[in-house]
Coordinates of C-alpha atoms and ligand atoms in Angstrom, one line a residue:
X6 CA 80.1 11.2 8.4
X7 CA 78.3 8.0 10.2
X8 CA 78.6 6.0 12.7
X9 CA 75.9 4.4 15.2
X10 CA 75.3 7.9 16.6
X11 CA 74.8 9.2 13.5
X12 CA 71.1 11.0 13.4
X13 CA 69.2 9.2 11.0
X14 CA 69.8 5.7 12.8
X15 CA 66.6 6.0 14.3
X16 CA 64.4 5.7 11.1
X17 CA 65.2 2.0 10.2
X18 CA 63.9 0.5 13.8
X19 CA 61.3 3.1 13.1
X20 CA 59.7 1.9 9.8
X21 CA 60.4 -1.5 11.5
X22 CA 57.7 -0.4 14.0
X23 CA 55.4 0.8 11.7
X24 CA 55.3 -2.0 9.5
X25 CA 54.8 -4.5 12.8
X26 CA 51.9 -2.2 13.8
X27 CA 50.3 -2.2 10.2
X28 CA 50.7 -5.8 9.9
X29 CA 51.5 -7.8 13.2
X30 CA 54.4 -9.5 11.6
X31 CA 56.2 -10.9 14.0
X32 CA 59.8 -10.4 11.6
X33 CA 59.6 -6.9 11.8
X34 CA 59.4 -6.4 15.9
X35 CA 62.3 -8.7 16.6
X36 CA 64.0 -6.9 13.8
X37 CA 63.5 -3.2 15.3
X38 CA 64.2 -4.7 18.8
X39 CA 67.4 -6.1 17.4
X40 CA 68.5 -2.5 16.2
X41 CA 67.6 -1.4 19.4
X42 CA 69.8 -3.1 21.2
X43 CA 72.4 -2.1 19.1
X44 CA 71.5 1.5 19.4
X45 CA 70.8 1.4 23.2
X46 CA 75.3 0.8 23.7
X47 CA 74.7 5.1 22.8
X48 CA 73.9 5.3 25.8
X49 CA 76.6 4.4 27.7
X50 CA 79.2 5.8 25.2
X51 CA 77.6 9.4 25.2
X52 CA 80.0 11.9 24.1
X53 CA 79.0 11.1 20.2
X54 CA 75.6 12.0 21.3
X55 CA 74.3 15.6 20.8
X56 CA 70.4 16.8 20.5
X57 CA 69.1 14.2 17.8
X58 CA 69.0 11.6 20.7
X59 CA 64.9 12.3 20.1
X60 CA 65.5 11.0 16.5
X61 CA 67.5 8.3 17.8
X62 CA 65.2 6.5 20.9
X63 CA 61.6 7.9 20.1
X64 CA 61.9 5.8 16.5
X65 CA 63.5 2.4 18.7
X66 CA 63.0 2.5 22.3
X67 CA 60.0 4.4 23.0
X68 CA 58.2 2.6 20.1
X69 CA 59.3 -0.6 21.6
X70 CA 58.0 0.7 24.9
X71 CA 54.4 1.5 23.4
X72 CA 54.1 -1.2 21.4
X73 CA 55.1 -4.0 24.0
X74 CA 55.2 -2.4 27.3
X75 CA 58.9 -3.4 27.5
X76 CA 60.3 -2.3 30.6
X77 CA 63.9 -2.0 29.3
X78 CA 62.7 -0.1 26.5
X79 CA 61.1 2.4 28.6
X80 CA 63.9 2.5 31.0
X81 CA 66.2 3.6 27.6
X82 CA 63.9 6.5 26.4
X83 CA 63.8 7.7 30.2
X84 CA 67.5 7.4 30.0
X85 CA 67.6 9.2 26.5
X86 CA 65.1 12.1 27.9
X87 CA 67.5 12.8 31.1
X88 CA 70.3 13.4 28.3
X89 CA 68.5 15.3 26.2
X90 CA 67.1 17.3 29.0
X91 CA 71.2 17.6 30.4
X92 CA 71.5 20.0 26.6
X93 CA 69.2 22.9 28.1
X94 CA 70.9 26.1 28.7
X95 CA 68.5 27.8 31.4
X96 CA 70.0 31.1 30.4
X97 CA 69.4 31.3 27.1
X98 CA 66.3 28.9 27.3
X99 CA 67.3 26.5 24.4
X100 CA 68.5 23.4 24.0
X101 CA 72.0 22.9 22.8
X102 CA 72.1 21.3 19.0
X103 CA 75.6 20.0 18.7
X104 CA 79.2 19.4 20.6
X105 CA 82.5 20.5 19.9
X106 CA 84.5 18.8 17.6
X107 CA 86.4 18.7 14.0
X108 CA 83.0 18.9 12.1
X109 CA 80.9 21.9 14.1
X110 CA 84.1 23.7 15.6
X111 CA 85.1 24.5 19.3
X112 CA 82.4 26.2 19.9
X113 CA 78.8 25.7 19.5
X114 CA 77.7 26.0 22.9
X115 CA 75.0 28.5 22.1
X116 CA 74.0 26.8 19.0
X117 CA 70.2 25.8 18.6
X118 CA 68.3 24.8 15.2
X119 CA 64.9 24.0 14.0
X120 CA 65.5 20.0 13.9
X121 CA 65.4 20.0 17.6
X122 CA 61.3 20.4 17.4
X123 CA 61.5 16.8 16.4
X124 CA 63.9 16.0 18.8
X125 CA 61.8 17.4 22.2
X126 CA 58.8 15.4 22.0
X127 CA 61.1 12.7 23.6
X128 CA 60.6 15.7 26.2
X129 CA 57.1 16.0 26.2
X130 CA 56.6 12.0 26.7
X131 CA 59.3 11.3 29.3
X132 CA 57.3 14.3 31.5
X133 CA 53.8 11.8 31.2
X134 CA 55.6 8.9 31.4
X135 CA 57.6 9.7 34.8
X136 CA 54.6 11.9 36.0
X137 CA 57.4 14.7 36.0
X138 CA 56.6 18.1 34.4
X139 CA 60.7 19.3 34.5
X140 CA 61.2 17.4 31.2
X141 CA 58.0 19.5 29.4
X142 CA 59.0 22.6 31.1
X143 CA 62.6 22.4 29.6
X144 CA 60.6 21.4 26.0
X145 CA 58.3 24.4 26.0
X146 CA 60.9 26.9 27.1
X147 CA 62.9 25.7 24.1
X148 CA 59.7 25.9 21.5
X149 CA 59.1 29.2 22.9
X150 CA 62.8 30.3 21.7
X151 CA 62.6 29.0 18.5
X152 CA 59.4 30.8 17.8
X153 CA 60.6 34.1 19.1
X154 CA 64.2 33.7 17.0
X155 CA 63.5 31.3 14.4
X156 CA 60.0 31.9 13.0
X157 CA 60.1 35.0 11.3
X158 CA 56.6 36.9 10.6
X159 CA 55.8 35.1 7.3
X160 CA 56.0 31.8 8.8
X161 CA 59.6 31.2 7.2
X162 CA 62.4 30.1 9.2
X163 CA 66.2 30.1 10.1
X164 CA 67.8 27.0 10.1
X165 CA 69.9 28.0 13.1
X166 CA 70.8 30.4 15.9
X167 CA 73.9 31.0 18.0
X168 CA 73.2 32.6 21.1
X169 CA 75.8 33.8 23.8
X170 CA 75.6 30.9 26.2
X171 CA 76.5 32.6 28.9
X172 CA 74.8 35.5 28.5
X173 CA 72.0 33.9 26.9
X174 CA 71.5 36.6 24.0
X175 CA 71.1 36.7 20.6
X176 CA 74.2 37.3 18.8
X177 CA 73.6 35.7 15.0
X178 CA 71.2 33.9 12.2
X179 CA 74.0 31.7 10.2
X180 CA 73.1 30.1 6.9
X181 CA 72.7 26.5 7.7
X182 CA 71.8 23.9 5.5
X183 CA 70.0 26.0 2.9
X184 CA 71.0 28.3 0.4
X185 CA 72.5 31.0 2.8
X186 CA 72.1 33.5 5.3
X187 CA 68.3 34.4 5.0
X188 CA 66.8 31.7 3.1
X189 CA 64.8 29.3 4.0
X190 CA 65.7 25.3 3.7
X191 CA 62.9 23.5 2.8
X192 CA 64.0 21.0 5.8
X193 CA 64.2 22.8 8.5
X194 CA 61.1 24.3 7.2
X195 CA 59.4 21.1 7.2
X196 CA 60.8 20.0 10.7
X197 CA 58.7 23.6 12.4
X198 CA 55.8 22.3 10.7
X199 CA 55.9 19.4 12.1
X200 CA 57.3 19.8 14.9
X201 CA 55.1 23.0 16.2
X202 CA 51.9 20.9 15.1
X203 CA 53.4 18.2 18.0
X204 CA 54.7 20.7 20.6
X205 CA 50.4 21.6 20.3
X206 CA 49.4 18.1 20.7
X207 CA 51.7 17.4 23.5
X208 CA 50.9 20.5 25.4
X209 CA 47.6 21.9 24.3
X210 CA 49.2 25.3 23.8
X211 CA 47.4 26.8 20.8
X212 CA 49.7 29.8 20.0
X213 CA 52.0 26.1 18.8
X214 CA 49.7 25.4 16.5
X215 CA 49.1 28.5 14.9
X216 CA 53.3 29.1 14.7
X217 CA 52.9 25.1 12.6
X218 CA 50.2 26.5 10.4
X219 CA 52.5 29.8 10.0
X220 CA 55.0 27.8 8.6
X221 CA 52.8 25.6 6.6
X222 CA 51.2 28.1 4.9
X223 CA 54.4 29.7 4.0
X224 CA 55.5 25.6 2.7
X225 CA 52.2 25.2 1.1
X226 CA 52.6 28.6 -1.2
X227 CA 55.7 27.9 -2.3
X228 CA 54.7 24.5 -3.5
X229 CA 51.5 25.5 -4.7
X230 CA 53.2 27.1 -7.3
X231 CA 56.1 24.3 -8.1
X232 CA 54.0 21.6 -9.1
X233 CA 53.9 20.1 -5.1
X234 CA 57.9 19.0 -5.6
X235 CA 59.5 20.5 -2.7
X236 CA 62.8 22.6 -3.7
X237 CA 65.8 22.1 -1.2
X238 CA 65.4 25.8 -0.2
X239 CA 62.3 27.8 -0.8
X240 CA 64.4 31.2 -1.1
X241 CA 67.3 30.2 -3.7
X242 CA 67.7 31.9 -6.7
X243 CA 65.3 29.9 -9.8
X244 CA 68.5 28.0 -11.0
X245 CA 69.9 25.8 -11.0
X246 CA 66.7 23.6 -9.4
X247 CA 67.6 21.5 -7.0
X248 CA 64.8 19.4 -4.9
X249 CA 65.0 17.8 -1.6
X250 CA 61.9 14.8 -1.4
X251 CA 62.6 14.4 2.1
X252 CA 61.2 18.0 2.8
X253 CA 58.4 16.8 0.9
X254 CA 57.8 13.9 2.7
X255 CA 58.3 15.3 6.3
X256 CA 55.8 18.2 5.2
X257 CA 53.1 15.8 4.5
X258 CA 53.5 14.0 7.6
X259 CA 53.2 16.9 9.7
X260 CA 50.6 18.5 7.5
X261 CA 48.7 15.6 8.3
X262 CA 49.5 16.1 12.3
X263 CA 48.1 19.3 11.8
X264 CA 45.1 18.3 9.8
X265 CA 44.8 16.6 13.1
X266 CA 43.9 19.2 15.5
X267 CA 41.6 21.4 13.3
X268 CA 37.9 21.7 12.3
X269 CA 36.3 20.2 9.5
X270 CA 36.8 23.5 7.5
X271 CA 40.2 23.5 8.1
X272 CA 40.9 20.2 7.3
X273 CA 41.2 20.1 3.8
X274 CA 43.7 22.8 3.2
X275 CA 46.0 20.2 4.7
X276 CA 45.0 16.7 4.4
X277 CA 44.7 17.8 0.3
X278 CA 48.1 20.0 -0.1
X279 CA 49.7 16.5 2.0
X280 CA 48.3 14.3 -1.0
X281 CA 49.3 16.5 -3.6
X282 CA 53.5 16.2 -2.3
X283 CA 52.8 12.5 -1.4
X284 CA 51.4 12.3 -5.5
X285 CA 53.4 14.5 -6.9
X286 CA 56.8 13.1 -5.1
X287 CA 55.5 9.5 -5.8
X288 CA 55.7 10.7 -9.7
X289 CA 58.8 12.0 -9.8
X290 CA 60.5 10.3 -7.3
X291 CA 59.4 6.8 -6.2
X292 CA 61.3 3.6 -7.3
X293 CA 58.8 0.9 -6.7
X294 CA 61.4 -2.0 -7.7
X295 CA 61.1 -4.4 -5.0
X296 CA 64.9 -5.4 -5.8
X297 CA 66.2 -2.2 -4.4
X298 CA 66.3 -1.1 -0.7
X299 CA 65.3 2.6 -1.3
X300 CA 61.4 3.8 -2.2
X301 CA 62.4 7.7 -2.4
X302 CA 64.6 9.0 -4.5
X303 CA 65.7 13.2 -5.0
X304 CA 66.3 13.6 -1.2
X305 CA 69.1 16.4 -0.5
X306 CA 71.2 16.7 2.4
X307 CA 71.9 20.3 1.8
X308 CA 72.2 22.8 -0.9
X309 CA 76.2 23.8 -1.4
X310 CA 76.8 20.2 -2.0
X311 CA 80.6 20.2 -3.7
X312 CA 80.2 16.4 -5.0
X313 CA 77.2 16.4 -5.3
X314 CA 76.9 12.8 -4.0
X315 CA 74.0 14.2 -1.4
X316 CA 72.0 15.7 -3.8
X317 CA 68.9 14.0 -5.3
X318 CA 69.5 10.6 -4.0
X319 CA 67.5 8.0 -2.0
X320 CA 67.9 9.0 1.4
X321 CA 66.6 7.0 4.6
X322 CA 63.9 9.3 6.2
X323 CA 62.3 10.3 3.4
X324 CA 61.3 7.1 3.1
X325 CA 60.8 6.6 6.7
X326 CA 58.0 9.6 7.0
X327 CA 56.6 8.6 3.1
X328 CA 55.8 5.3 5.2
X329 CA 54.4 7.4 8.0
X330 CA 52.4 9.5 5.9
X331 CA 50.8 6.9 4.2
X332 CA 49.9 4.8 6.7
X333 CA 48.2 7.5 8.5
X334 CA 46.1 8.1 5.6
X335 CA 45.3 4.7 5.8
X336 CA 44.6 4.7 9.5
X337 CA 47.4 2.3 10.6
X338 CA 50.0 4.4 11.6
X339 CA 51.8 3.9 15.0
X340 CA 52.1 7.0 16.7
X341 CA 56.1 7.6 17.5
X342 CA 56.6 11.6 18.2
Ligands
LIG29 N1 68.4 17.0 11.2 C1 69.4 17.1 10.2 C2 68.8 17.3 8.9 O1 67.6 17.4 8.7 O2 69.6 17.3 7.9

């Protein structure tokens, strides 16, 4: 699995970005614009590209485009949006997660997962930016699925859902990344908190944030009672224990997003249950030896793992939203979803 399409290339420009806005060093802007060149050939060689082109260009382009203006970067996110936007399936009112091909099978036409929340805020800004509400339109009608098929009453989720994409209906909940049919991966748990807390910000819609602090809540007990170490799926049977850091890192960041947009009495349910997975991960998890690329290790790239050479290791966006997370604590953070 890799390649330059591959998801996660998104997260190196983007700590790149962060660390230019924290400390105006000029090494790490013509760094991230470098690896946005690179990434920008995507666009021209599409097929490899699926519905993480949000993950790809909001983390390079688009934080290019706010942080210099750069016409050519905003001319690559607007190019990204019209592709992500291409995904919808105005039937079925979702946006397509993958393609066709060796790894997903021949047909995933109707599939849609949680991850895309991250992915539509590339939505949501190519609408203000191009003074054009189709893009937003297409991003709430997706949000809109995914609460009605994805959040279930106690704020848990499904990783994914295969609709009939012709039809448009509902025909199954598959086990994803998690433990199985009916459980509930700590990732894709941690991409709806995050991920509704943003659909509110970018459209005002409160029934988005209440759906984020659903599945917050739901995050926040289960940790609550773990010591703040985020298991890879929070309804797997007690052993063995496996943890997933990146869950815990993404979770803070959007705890933190949601801490955001709520009263002061409100506040500290999430700005403290944040610290305590930022501590408690930092404790168990972060290598601070400057020699080594890596900060966090014990991420997980899903639980039924057969070599077990994706579970508990050092895994890029965990660091990448540990970064986030703490320099929005510190108030220096560069806004990118
Ligand atoms: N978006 C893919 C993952 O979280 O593994």
């Amino acid at each position: 699995m890799g390649g330059l399409g591959f998801w996660t290339n998104g997260f190196w420009p983007g700590m790149l970005w962060q660390m230019f806005h924290a400390t105006s060093d000029e090494i790490y802007r013509t760094t991230a614009q470098a690896v946005g060149d690179r990434l920008a050939v995507l666009l021209d060689q599409f097929e490899g590209l699926d519905h993480d082109i949000g993950f790809l260009f909001l983390p390079s382009a688009v934080a290019d485009y706010r942080t210099t203006g750069s016409a050519e970067a905003r001319r690559r996110g607007l190019h990204a949006a019209n592709l992500l936007a291409g995904r919808y399936n105005p039937v079925g009112r979702y946006i397509r997660a993958w393609n066709n091909n060796m790894f997903f099978g021949d047909d995933v036409s109707g599939r849609m997962i949680i991850d895309c929340m991250m992915n539509i805020p590339l939505l949501y800004w190519a609408s203000k930016e191009a003074n054009d509400p189709r893009f937003a339109h297409i991003a709430k009608a997706h949000a809109r699925t995914a609460q009605q098929y994805i959040v279930r009453p106690d704020g848990s989720c499904n990783h994914m859902i295969d609709f009939d994409s012709a039809t448009g209906e509902f025909i199954n909940n598959p086990g994803g990344q998690g433990f199985g049919q009916g459980s509930c991966w700590s990732r894709g748990q941690s991409w709806a908190v995050y991920g509704f807390a943003l659909s509110y910000r970018h459209t005002g819609e409160e029934e988005f944030l209440n759906t984020a602090k659903r599945c917050a809540h739901y995050c926040i007990s289960s940790l609550a009672t773990n010591g703040w170490l985020p298991l890879v799926d929070y309804r797997a049977p007690a052993e063995p224990v496996k943890y997933d850091s990146t869950a815990g890192m993404i979770t803070a960041a959007g705890l933190l997003e949601i801490a955001s947009h709520v009263g002061e009495y409100e506040k500290p349910l999430y700005t403290k249950a944040a610290l305590n997975i930022l501590k408690a991960c930092d404790k168990k998890f972060c290598n601070w030896d400057p020699e080594q690329d890596s900060i966090v290790d014990g991420g997980t790239f899903f639980y039924h793992d057969p070599t077990g050479d994706n579970t508990e290791v050092p895994i890029i966006y965990g660091d990448y939203y540990f970064i986030e997370a703490v320099l929005r604590l510190l108030g220096k953070d560069l806004f990118i979803w």
